[in-house]
Amino acid sequence: VIEQLITNPEKLKLGGERREISIFFSDIQDFTSISENLSPEKLTEFLNFYLSKFTDIILNYGGTIDKYEGDSIIAFWNAPAEQKDHAKKAIEAAIECQKELNRIQSDLIKITREKIYTRIGINTGIAVVGNMGSNKRFDYTMLGDSVNLASRLEGINKQFALYTLCSEETKTQAEKFGCNLKFIEIAKVQVVGKSKAVTVFTPLTEKEFEKNKSFWNKFEEARNLFYQDEIEKAKILFGEISNDL
């Protein structure tokens, strides 16, 4: 990035460009209640440790950290440096973040005295990226409907008791560039600000999918019944698998 700015110093001014990017939003489940039970020193220790682990992964996968909002991380790929496989990098970074969370769980519990869960939402689409703010202070950030959708997907995890969701566009582009994760279609959801339902997927490693293959096969059968308006049949099948994971 520094080399690009040295070559093109005019980029250090207010202004933006339209570009396709992959957007990452993460948020800790029940963070408010967790933070209320910690002293300021312990909360700072927890956040710095947790955010450092996730940040290292995002940067290792070529992502750009937009900002931190408390416990939340907002990041994107394909800006300022161009990355053709940005969707693949974003979704693989999300999977690695969830793996890292499991690896450091015992360390986090020592601080918080409870297990930590993180929700992640990822979307790929056109946004405006660039330097935004005032003439004296500005941030390199992103704006647009695709950014809002990524944020919504992070929150939608809660409705399905899941922790990683992505849009169909992210799935399609990730697979185009060789992503070998298994994507399970979860639902078509109505998102605020969208007139058309958005199809959302949860990405799984091959190992995760094989471990719970029977569950996911039954889930897809129930989901298809729901799509076909066979509501009662779908409810019965969903009920049968509700405690399987």
JSON list of N, CA and C in Angstrom, two decimals, residues 30-102:
[
{"chain": "A", "resi": 30, "resn": "ASP", "atom": "N", "xyz": [-23.54, -11.74, 22.70]},
{"chain": "A", "resi": 30, "resn": "ASP", "atom": "CA", "xyz": [-23.76, -11.32, 24.10]},
{"chain": "A", "resi": 30, "resn": "ASP", "atom": "C", "xyz": [-22.59, -10.54, 24.68]},
{"chain": "A", "resi": 31, "resn": "PHE", "atom": "N", "xyz": [-21.95, -9.72, 23.85]},
{"chain": "A", "resi": 31, "resn": "PHE", "atom": "CA", "xyz": [-20.77, -9.00, 24.33]},
{"chain": "A", "resi": 31, "resn": "PHE", "atom": "C", "xyz": [-21.11, -8.01, 25.45]},
{"chain": "A", "resi": 32, "resn": "THR", "atom": "N", "xyz": [-22.29, -7.41, 25.38]},
{"chain": "A", "resi": 32, "resn": "THR", "atom": "CA", "xyz": [-22.67, -6.43, 26.41]},
{"chain": "A", "resi": 32, "resn": "THR", "atom": "C", "xyz": [-22.67, -7.06, 27.80]},
{"chain": "A", "resi": 33, "resn": "SER", "atom": "N", "xyz": [-23.30, -8.24, 27.91]},
{"chain": "A", "resi": 33, "resn": "SER", "atom": "CA", "xyz": [-23.34, -8.90, 29.22]},
{"chain": "A", "resi": 33, "resn": "SER", "atom": "C", "xyz": [-21.96, -9.38, 29.64]},
{"chain": "A", "resi": 34, "resn": "ILE", "atom": "N", "xyz": [-21.14, -9.79, 28.68]},
{"chain": "A", "resi": 34, "resn": "ILE", "atom": "CA", "xyz": [-19.78, -10.22, 29.00]},
{"chain": "A", "resi": 34, "resn": "ILE", "atom": "C", "xyz": [-18.98, -9.05, 29.55]},
{"chain": "A", "resi": 35, "resn": "SER", "atom": "N", "xyz": [-19.09, -7.91, 28.87]},
{"chain": "A", "resi": 35, "resn": "SER", "atom": "CA", "xyz": [-18.30, -6.73, 29.27]},
{"chain": "A", "resi": 35, "resn": "SER", "atom": "C", "xyz": [-18.74, -6.19, 30.63]},
{"chain": "A", "resi": 36, "resn": "GLU", "atom": "N", "xyz": [-20.02, -6.33, 30.95]},
{"chain": "A", "resi": 36, "resn": "GLU", "atom": "CA", "xyz": [-20.51, -5.82, 32.24]},
{"chain": "A", "resi": 36, "resn": "GLU", "atom": "C", "xyz": [-19.94, -6.59, 33.42]},
{"chain": "A", "resi": 37, "resn": "ASN", "atom": "N", "xyz": [-19.51, -7.83, 33.18]},
{"chain": "A", "resi": 37, "resn": "ASN", "atom": "CA", "xyz": [-18.97, -8.66, 34.25]},
{"chain": "A", "resi": 37, "resn": "ASN", "atom": "C", "xyz": [-17.45, -8.58, 34.37]},
{"chain": "A", "resi": 38, "resn": "LEU", "atom": "N", "xyz": [-16.82, -7.71, 33.58]},
{"chain": "A", "resi": 38, "resn": "LEU", "atom": "CA", "xyz": [-15.37, -7.59, 33.60]},
{"chain": "A", "resi": 38, "resn": "LEU", "atom": "C", "xyz": [-14.95, -6.20, 34.04]},
{"chain": "A", "resi": 39, "resn": "SER", "atom": "N", "xyz": [-13.83, -6.13, 34.73]},
{"chain": "A", "resi": 39, "resn": "SER", "atom": "CA", "xyz": [-13.26, -4.83, 35.07]},
{"chain": "A", "resi": 39, "resn": "SER", "atom": "C", "xyz": [-12.72, -4.19, 33.79]},
{"chain": "A", "resi": 40, "resn": "PRO", "atom": "N", "xyz": [-12.53, -2.88, 33.78]},
{"chain": "A", "resi": 40, "resn": "PRO", "atom": "CA", "xyz": [-11.97, -2.24, 32.59]},
{"chain": "A", "resi": 40, "resn": "PRO", "atom": "C", "xyz": [-10.65, -2.86, 32.15]},
{"chain": "A", "resi": 41, "resn": "GLU", "atom": "N", "xyz": [-9.81, -3.23, 33.12]},
{"chain": "A", "resi": 41, "resn": "GLU", "atom": "CA", "xyz": [-8.51, -3.82, 32.79]},
{"chain": "A", "resi": 41, "resn": "GLU", "atom": "C", "xyz": [-8.68, -5.19, 32.14]},
{"chain": "A", "resi": 42, "resn": "LYS", "atom": "N", "xyz": [-9.57, -6.02, 32.70]},
{"chain": "A", "resi": 42, "resn": "LYS", "atom": "CA", "xyz": [-9.80, -7.35, 32.15]},
{"chain": "A", "resi": 42, "resn": "LYS", "atom": "C", "xyz": [-10.48, -7.27, 30.78]},
{"chain": "A", "resi": 43, "resn": "LEU", "atom": "N", "xyz": [-11.40, -6.32, 30.61]},
{"chain": "A", "resi": 43, "resn": "LEU", "atom": "CA", "xyz": [-12.07, -6.15, 29.33]},
{"chain": "A", "resi": 43, "resn": "LEU", "atom": "C", "xyz": [-11.06, -5.75, 28.26]},
{"chain": "A", "resi": 44, "resn": "THR", "atom": "N", "xyz": [-10.16, -4.85, 28.61]},
{"chain": "A", "resi": 44, "resn": "THR", "atom": "CA", "xyz": [-9.13, -4.43, 27.67]},
{"chain": "A", "resi": 44, "resn": "THR", "atom": "C", "xyz": [-8.20, -5.59, 27.30]},
{"chain": "A", "resi": 45, "resn": "GLU", "atom": "N", "xyz": [-7.83, -6.37, 28.32]},
{"chain": "A", "resi": 45, "resn": "GLU", "atom": "CA", "xyz": [-6.98, -7.54, 28.08]},
{"chain": "A", "resi": 45, "resn": "GLU", "atom": "C", "xyz": [-7.66, -8.53, 27.13]},
{"chain": "A", "resi": 46, "resn": "PHE", "atom": "N", "xyz": [-8.93, -8.78, 27.40]},
{"chain": "A", "resi": 46, "resn": "PHE", "atom": "CA", "xyz": [-9.71, -9.71, 26.57]},
{"chain": "A", "resi": 46, "resn": "PHE", "atom": "C", "xyz": [-9.80, -9.22, 25.12]},
{"chain": "A", "resi": 47, "resn": "LEU", "atom": "N", "xyz": [-10.21, -7.95, 24.94]},
{"chain": "A", "resi": 47, "resn": "LEU", "atom": "CA", "xyz": [-10.42, -7.43, 23.60]},
{"chain": "A", "resi": 47, "resn": "LEU", "atom": "C", "xyz": [-9.12, -7.38, 22.80]},
{"chain": "A", "resi": 48, "resn": "ASN", "atom": "N", "xyz": [-8.05, -6.93, 23.43]},
{"chain": "A", "resi": 48, "resn": "ASN", "atom": "CA", "xyz": [-6.78, -6.83, 22.71]},
{"chain": "A", "resi": 48, "resn": "ASN", "atom": "C", "xyz": [-6.28, -8.20, 22.26]},
{"chain": "A", "resi": 49, "resn": "PHE", "atom": "N", "xyz": [-6.44, -9.19, 23.12]},
{"chain": "A", "resi": 49, "resn": "PHE", "atom": "CA", "xyz": [-6.03, -10.55, 22.77]},
{"chain": "A", "resi": 49, "resn": "PHE", "atom": "C", "xyz": [-6.89, -11.10, 21.64]},
{"chain": "A", "resi": 50, "resn": "TYR", "atom": "N", "xyz": [-8.20, -11.00, 21.79]},
{"chain": "A", "resi": 50, "resn": "TYR", "atom": "CA", "xyz": [-9.15, -11.52, 20.80]},
{"chain": "A", "resi": 50, "resn": "TYR", "atom": "C", "xyz": [-8.99, -10.81, 19.45]},
{"chain": "A", "resi": 51, "resn": "LEU", "atom": "N", "xyz": [-8.98, -9.47, 19.47]},
{"chain": "A", "resi": 51, "resn": "LEU", "atom": "CA", "xyz": [-8.91, -8.71, 18.23]},
{"chain": "A", "resi": 51, "resn": "LEU", "atom": "C", "xyz": [-7.57, -8.93, 17.51]},
{"chain": "A", "resi": 52, "resn": "SER", "atom": "N", "xyz": [-6.51, -9.11, 18.27]},
{"chain": "A", "resi": 52, "resn": "SER", "atom": "CA", "xyz": [-5.20, -9.36, 17.66]},
{"chain": "A", "resi": 52, "resn": "SER", "atom": "C", "xyz": [-5.20, -10.67, 16.88]},
{"chain": "A", "resi": 53, "resn": "LYS", "atom": "N", "xyz": [-5.79, -11.71, 17.45]},
{"chain": "A", "resi": 53, "resn": "LYS", "atom": "CA", "xyz": [-5.83, -13.01, 16.79]},
{"chain": "A", "resi": 53, "resn": "LYS", "atom": "C", "xyz": [-6.61, -12.94, 15.47]},
{"chain": "A", "resi": 54, "resn": "PHE", "atom": "N", "xyz": [-7.80, -12.31, 15.52]},
{"chain": "A", "resi": 54, "resn": "PHE", "atom": "CA", "xyz": [-8.62, -12.21, 14.31]},
{"chain": "A", "resi": 54, "resn": "PHE", "atom": "C", "xyz": [-7.95, -11.29, 13.27]},
{"chain": "A", "resi": 55, "resn": "THR", "atom": "N", "xyz": [-7.38, -10.20, 13.74]},
{"chain": "A", "resi": 55, "resn": "THR", "atom": "CA", "xyz": [-6.74, -9.26, 12.83]},
{"chain": "A", "resi": 55, "resn": "THR", "atom": "C", "xyz": [-5.58, -9.90, 12.09]},
{"chain": "A", "resi": 56, "resn": "ASP", "atom": "N", "xyz": [-4.76, -10.68, 12.79]},
{"chain": "A", "resi": 56, "resn": "ASP", "atom": "CA", "xyz": [-3.63, -11.36, 12.15]},
{"chain": "A", "resi": 56, "resn": "ASP", "atom": "C", "xyz": [-4.11, -12.25, 11.01]},
{"chain": "A", "resi": 57, "resn": "ILE", "atom": "N", "xyz": [-5.21, -12.97, 11.25]},
{"chain": "A", "resi": 57, "resn": "ILE", "atom": "CA", "xyz": [-5.74, -13.87, 10.22]},
{"chain": "A", "resi": 57, "resn": "ILE", "atom": "C", "xyz": [-6.23, -13.07, 9.02]},
{"chain": "A", "resi": 58, "resn": "ILE", "atom": "N", "xyz": [-7.00, -12.01, 9.27]},
{"chain": "A", "resi": 58, "resn": "ILE", "atom": "CA", "xyz": [-7.53, -11.20, 8.17]},
{"chain": "A", "resi": 58, "resn": "ILE", "atom": "C", "xyz": [-6.39, -10.61, 7.33]},
{"chain": "A", "resi": 59, "resn": "LEU", "atom": "N", "xyz": [-5.36, -10.10, 7.99]},
{"chain": "A", "resi": 59, "resn": "LEU", "atom": "CA", "xyz": [-4.22, -9.53, 7.26]},
{"chain": "A", "resi": 59, "resn": "LEU", "atom": "C", "xyz": [-3.45, -10.61, 6.51]},
{"chain": "A", "resi": 60, "resn": "ASN", "atom": "N", "xyz": [-3.30, -11.78, 7.12]},
{"chain": "A", "resi": 60, "resn": "ASN", "atom": "CA", "xyz": [-2.60, -12.88, 6.44]},
{"chain": "A", "resi": 60, "resn": "ASN", "atom": "C", "xyz": [-3.32, -13.33, 5.18]},
{"chain": "A", "resi": 61, "resn": "TYR", "atom": "N", "xyz": [-4.64, -13.15, 5.16]},
{"chain": "A", "resi": 61, "resn": "TYR", "atom": "CA", "xyz": [-5.42, -13.50, 3.97]},
{"chain": "A", "resi": 61, "resn": "TYR", "atom": "C", "xyz": [-5.60, -12.29, 3.04]},
{"chain": "A", "resi": 62, "resn": "GLY", "atom": "N", "xyz": [-4.83, -11.25, 3.27]},
{"chain": "A", "resi": 62, "resn": "GLY", "atom": "CA", "xyz": [-4.84, -10.12, 2.35]},
{"chain": "A", "resi": 62, "resn": "GLY", "atom": "C", "xyz": [-5.94, -9.11, 2.55]},
{"chain": "A", "resi": 63, "resn": "GLY", "atom": "N", "xyz": [-6.62, -9.16, 3.70]},
{"chain": "A", "resi": 63, "resn": "GLY", "atom": "CA", "xyz": [-7.72, -8.24, 3.95]},
{"chain": "A", "resi": 63, "resn": "GLY", "atom": "C", "xyz": [-7.25, -6.88, 4.43]},
{"chain": "A", "resi": 64, "resn": "THR", "atom": "N", "xyz": [-8.13, -5.90, 4.32]},
{"chain": "A", "resi": 64, "resn": "THR", "atom": "CA", "xyz": [-7.89, -4.55, 4.82]},
{"chain": "A", "resi": 64, "resn": "THR", "atom": "C", "xyz": [-8.83, -4.31, 6.00]},
{"chain": "A", "resi": 65, "resn": "ILE", "atom": "N", "xyz": [-8.28, -3.97, 7.16]},
{"chain": "A", "resi": 65, "resn": "ILE", "atom": "CA", "xyz": [-9.11, -3.65, 8.32]},
{"chain": "A", "resi": 65, "resn": "ILE", "atom": "C", "xyz": [-9.70, -2.26, 8.13]},
{"chain": "A", "resi": 66, "resn": "ASP", "atom": "N", "xyz": [-11.02, -2.18, 8.09]},
{"chain": "A", "resi": 66, "resn": "ASP", "atom": "CA", "xyz": [-11.69, -0.89, 7.99]},
{"chain": "A", "resi": 66, "resn": "ASP", "atom": "C", "xyz": [-11.68, -0.21, 9.34]},
{"chain": "A", "resi": 67, "resn": "LYS", "atom": "N", "xyz": [-12.25, -0.89, 10.33]},
{"chain": "A", "resi": 67, "resn": "LYS", "atom": "CA", "xyz": [-12.29, -0.29, 11.68]},
{"chain": "A", "resi": 67, "resn": "LYS", "atom": "C", "xyz": [-12.67, -1.35, 12.71]},
{"chain": "A", "resi": 68, "resn": "TYR", "atom": "N", "xyz": [-12.48, -0.99, 13.98]},
{"chain": "A", "resi": 68, "resn": "TYR", "atom": "CA", "xyz": [-12.98, -1.77, 15.10]},
{"chain": "A", "resi": 68, "resn": "TYR", "atom": "C", "xyz": [-14.09, -0.95, 15.75]},
{"chain": "A", "resi": 69, "resn": "GLU", "atom": "N", "xyz": [-15.18, -1.61, 16.07]},
{"chain": "A", "resi": 69, "resn": "GLU", "atom": "CA", "xyz": [-16.27, -0.95, 16.81]},
{"chain": "A", "resi": 69, "resn": "GLU", "atom": "C", "xyz": [-16.54, -1.79, 18.06]},
{"chain": "A", "resi": 70, "resn": "GLY", "atom": "N", "xyz": [-15.83, -1.46, 19.13]},
{"chain": "A", "resi": 70, "resn": "GLY", "atom": "CA", "xyz": [-15.93, -2.29, 20.33]},
{"chain": "A", "resi": 70, "resn": "GLY", "atom": "C", "xyz": [-15.35, -3.66, 20.04]},
{"chain": "A", "resi": 71, "resn": "ASP", "atom": "N", "xyz": [-16.21, -4.68, 20.12]},
{"chain": "A", "resi": 71, "resn": "ASP", "atom": "CA", "xyz": [-15.77, -6.05, 19.85]},
{"chain": "A", "resi": 71, "resn": "ASP", "atom": "C", "xyz": [-15.87, -6.41, 18.37]},
{"chain": "A", "resi": 72, "resn": "SER", "atom": "N", "xyz": [-16.44, -5.54, 17.56]},
{"chain": "A", "resi": 72, "resn": "SER", "atom": "CA", "xyz": [-16.68, -5.84, 16.14]},
{"chain": "A", "resi": 72, "resn": "SER", "atom": "C", "xyz": [-15.47, -5.51, 15.28]},
{"chain": "A", "resi": 73, "resn": "ILE", "atom": "N", "xyz": [-15.28, -6.35, 14.26]},
{"chain": "A", "resi": 73, "resn": "ILE", "atom": "CA", "xyz": [-14.25, -6.09, 13.25]},
{"chain": "A", "resi": 73, "resn": "ILE", "atom": "C", "xyz": [-14.93, -5.91, 11.91]},
{"chain": "A", "resi": 74, "resn": "ILE", "atom": "N", "xyz": [-14.58, -4.85, 11.20]},
{"chain": "A", "resi": 74, "resn": "ILE", "atom": "CA", "xyz": [-15.10, -4.60, 9.87]},
{"chain": "A", "resi": 74, "resn": "ILE", "atom": "C", "xyz": [-13.90, -4.57, 8.92]},
{"chain": "A", "resi": 75, "resn": "ALA", "atom": "N", "xyz": [-13.95, -5.40, 7.89]},
{"chain": "A", "resi": 75, "resn": "ALA", "atom": "CA", "xyz": [-12.81, -5.52, 6.98]},
{"chain": "A", "resi": 75, "resn": "ALA", "atom": "C", "xyz": [-13.31, -5.74, 5.56]},
{"chain": "A", "resi": 76, "resn": "PHE", "atom": "N", "xyz": [-12.41, -5.61, 4.60]},
{"chain": "A", "resi": 76, "resn": "PHE", "atom": "CA", "xyz": [-12.79, -5.86, 3.20]},
{"chain": "A", "resi": 76, "resn": "PHE", "atom": "C", "xyz": [-11.58, -6.31, 2.39]},
{"chain": "A", "resi": 77, "resn": "TRP", "atom": "N", "xyz": [-11.87, -6.90, 1.25]},
{"chain": "A", "resi": 77, "resn": "TRP", "atom": "CA", "xyz": [-10.85, -7.40, 0.32]},
{"chain": "A", "resi": 77, "resn": "TRP", "atom": "C", "xyz": [-11.05, -6.75, -1.06]},
{"chain": "A", "resi": 78, "resn": "ASN", "atom": "N", "xyz": [-9.97, -6.67, -1.82]},
{"chain": "A", "resi": 78, "resn": "ASN", "atom": "CA", "xyz": [-9.91, -6.11, -3.18]},
{"chain": "A", "resi": 78, "resn": "ASN", "atom": "C", "xyz": [-9.82, -4.60, -3.19]},
{"chain": "A", "resi": 79, "resn": "ALA", "atom": "N", "xyz": [-9.39, -4.01, -2.10]},
{"chain": "A", "resi": 79, "resn": "ALA", "atom": "CA", "xyz": [-9.08, -2.58, -2.04]},
{"chain": "A", "resi": 79, "resn": "ALA", "atom": "C", "xyz": [-8.21, -2.36, -0.80]},
{"chain": "A", "resi": 80, "resn": "PRO", "atom": "N", "xyz": [-7.19, -1.52, -0.88]},
{"chain": "A", "resi": 80, "resn": "PRO", "atom": "CA", "xyz": [-6.76, -0.79, -2.07]},
{"chain": "A", "resi": 80, "resn": "PRO", "atom": "C", "xyz": [-6.04, -1.64, -3.10]},
{"chain": "A", "resi": 81, "resn": "ALA", "atom": "N", "xyz": [-5.43, -2.76, -2.67]},
{"chain": "A", "resi": 81, "resn": "ALA", "atom": "CA", "xyz": [-4.74, -3.63, -3.62]},
{"chain": "A", "resi": 81, "resn": "ALA", "atom": "C", "xyz": [-5.76, -4.54, -4.32]},
{"chain": "A", "resi": 82, "resn": "GLU", "atom": "N", "xyz": [-5.55, -4.77, -5.59]},
{"chain": "A", "resi": 82, "resn": "GLU", "atom": "CA", "xyz": [-6.48, -5.60, -6.37]},
{"chain": "A", "resi": 82, "resn": "GLU", "atom": "C", "xyz": [-6.26, -7.08, -6.08]},
{"chain": "A", "resi": 83, "resn": "GLN", "atom": "N", "xyz": [-7.34, -7.81, -5.89]},
{"chain": "A", "resi": 83, "resn": "GLN", "atom": "CA", "xyz": [-7.29, -9.25, -5.61]},
{"chain": "A", "resi": 83, "resn": "GLN", "atom": "C", "xyz": [-8.44, -9.92, -6.37]},
{"chain": "A", "resi": 84, "resn": "LYS", "atom": "N", "xyz": [-8.11, -10.69, -7.39]},
{"chain": "A", "resi": 84, "resn": "LYS", "atom": "CA", "xyz": [-9.16, -11.33, -8.18]},
{"chain": "A", "resi": 84, "resn": "LYS", "atom": "C", "xyz": [-9.95, -12.35, -7.36]},
{"chain": "A", "resi": 85, "resn": "ASP", "atom": "N", "xyz": [-9.28, -13.03, -6.43]},
{"chain": "A", "resi": 85, "resn": "ASP", "atom": "CA", "xyz": [-9.93, -14.07, -5.63]},
{"chain": "A", "resi": 85, "resn": "ASP", "atom": "C", "xyz": [-10.36, -13.54, -4.27]},
{"chain": "A", "resi": 86, "resn": "HIS", "atom": "N", "xyz": [-10.83, -12.28, -4.23]},
{"chain": "A", "resi": 86, "resn": "HIS", "atom": "CA", "xyz": [-11.16, -11.65, -2.94]},
{"chain": "A", "resi": 86, "resn": "HIS", "atom": "C", "xyz": [-12.26, -12.38, -2.18]},
{"chain": "A", "resi": 87, "resn": "ALA", "atom": "N", "xyz": [-13.25, -12.92, -2.88]},
{"chain": "A", "resi": 87, "resn": "ALA", "atom": "CA", "xyz": [-14.33, -13.64, -2.18]},
{"chain": "A", "resi": 87, "resn": "ALA", "atom": "C", "xyz": [-13.80, -14.91, -1.51]},
{"chain": "A", "resi": 88, "resn": "LYS", "atom": "N", "xyz": [-12.95, -15.61, -2.22]},
{"chain": "A", "resi": 88, "resn": "LYS", "atom": "CA", "xyz": [-12.33, -16.83, -1.67]},
{"chain": "A", "resi": 88, "resn": "LYS", "atom": "C", "xyz": [-11.50, -16.50, -0.43]},
{"chain": "A", "resi": 89, "resn": "LYS", "atom": "N", "xyz": [-10.70, -15.44, -0.51]},
{"chain": "A", "resi": 89, "resn": "LYS", "atom": "CA", "xyz": [-9.87, -15.04, 0.62]},
{"chain": "A", "resi": 89, "resn": "LYS", "atom": "C", "xyz": [-10.73, -14.65, 1.82]},
{"chain": "A", "resi": 90, "resn": "ALA", "atom": "N", "xyz": [-11.81, -13.92, 1.57]},
{"chain": "A", "resi": 90, "resn": "ALA", "atom": "CA", "xyz": [-12.67, -13.46, 2.66]},
{"chain": "A", "resi": 90, "resn": "ALA", "atom": "C", "xyz": [-13.33, -14.62, 3.38]},
{"chain": "A", "resi": 91, "resn": "ILE", "atom": "N", "xyz": [-13.88, -15.56, 2.62]},
{"chain": "A", "resi": 91, "resn": "ILE", "atom": "CA", "xyz": [-14.61, -16.66, 3.25]},
{"chain": "A", "resi": 91, "resn": "ILE", "atom": "C", "xyz": [-13.65, -17.62, 3.95]},
{"chain": "A", "resi": 92, "resn": "GLU", "atom": "N", "xyz": [-12.46, -17.81, 3.39]},
{"chain": "A", "resi": 92, "resn": "GLU", "atom": "CA", "xyz": [-11.48, -18.68, 4.03]},
{"chain": "A", "resi": 92, "resn": "GLU", "atom": "C", "xyz": [-10.92, -18.03, 5.30]},
{"chain": "A", "resi": 93, "resn": "ALA", "atom": "N", "xyz": [-10.81, -16.70, 5.29]},
{"chain": "A", "resi": 93, "resn": "ALA", "atom": "CA", "xyz": [-10.38, -15.99, 6.50]},
{"chain": "A", "resi": 93, "resn": "ALA", "atom": "C", "xyz": [-11.42, -16.16, 7.60]},
{"chain": "A", "resi": 94, "resn": "ALA", "atom": "N", "xyz": [-12.70, -16.11, 7.24]},
{"chain": "A", "resi": 94, "resn": "ALA", "atom": "CA", "xyz": [-13.77, -16.29, 8.23]},
{"chain": "A", "resi": 94, "resn": "ALA", "atom": "C", "xyz": [-13.71, -17.67, 8.86]},
{"chain": "A", "resi": 95, "resn": "ILE", "atom": "N", "xyz": [-13.51, -18.68, 8.04]},
{"chain": "A", "resi": 95, "resn": "ILE", "atom": "CA", "xyz": [-13.40, -20.05, 8.56]},
{"chain": "A", "resi": 95, "resn": "ILE", "atom": "C", "xyz": [-12.21, -20.17, 9.49]},
{"chain": "A", "resi": 96, "resn": "GLU", "atom": "N", "xyz": [-11.08, -19.56, 9.10]},
{"chain": "A", "resi": 96, "resn": "GLU", "atom": "CA", "xyz": [-9.88, -19.63, 9.93]},
{"chain": "A", "resi": 96, "resn": "GLU", "atom": "C", "xyz": [-10.08, -18.88, 11.24]},
{"chain": "A", "resi": 97, "resn": "CYS", "atom": "N", "xyz": [-10.83, -17.78, 11.21]},
{"chain": "A", "resi": 97, "resn": "CYS", "atom": "CA", "xyz": [-11.13, -17.04, 12.45]},
{"chain": "A", "resi": 97, "resn": "CYS", "atom": "C", "xyz": [-11.92, -17.91, 13.42]},
{"chain": "A", "resi": 98, "resn": "GLN", "atom": "N", "xyz": [-12.90, -18.65, 12.89]},
{"chain": "A", "resi": 98, "resn": "GLN", "atom": "CA", "xyz": [-13.69, -19.53, 13.75]},
{"chain": "A", "resi": 98, "resn": "GLN", "atom": "C", "xyz": [-12.84, -20.67, 14.32]},
{"chain": "A", "resi": 99, "resn": "LYS", "atom": "N", "xyz": [-11.91, -21.18, 13.51]},
{"chain": "A", "resi": 99, "resn": "LYS", "atom": "CA", "xyz": [-11.00, -22.21, 14.00]},
{"chain": "A", "resi": 99, "resn": "LYS", "atom": "C", "xyz": [-10.11, -21.65, 15.11]},
{"chain": "A", "resi": 100, "resn": "GLU", "atom": "N", "xyz": [-9.60, -20.43, 14.89]},
{"chain": "A", "resi": 100, "resn": "GLU", "atom": "CA", "xyz": [-8.73, -19.81, 15.89]},
{"chain": "A", "resi": 100, "resn": "GLU", "atom": "C", "xyz": [-9.48, -19.55, 17.18]},
{"chain": "A", "resi": 101, "resn": "LEU", "atom": "N", "xyz": [-10.75, -19.17, 17.06]},
{"chain": "A", "resi": 101, "resn": "LEU", "atom": "CA", "xyz": [-11.56, -18.94, 18.26]},
{"chain": "A", "resi": 101, "resn": "LEU", "atom": "C", "xyz": [-11.64, -20.22, 19.09]},
{"chain": "A", "resi": 102, "resn": "ASN", "atom": "N", "xyz": [-11.80, -21.36, 18.43]},
{"chain": "A", "resi": 102, "resn": "ASN", "atom": "CA", "xyz": [-11.82, -22.63, 19.16]},
{"chain": "A", "resi": 102, "resn": "ASN", "atom": "C", "xyz": [-10.47, -22.91, 19.82]}
]
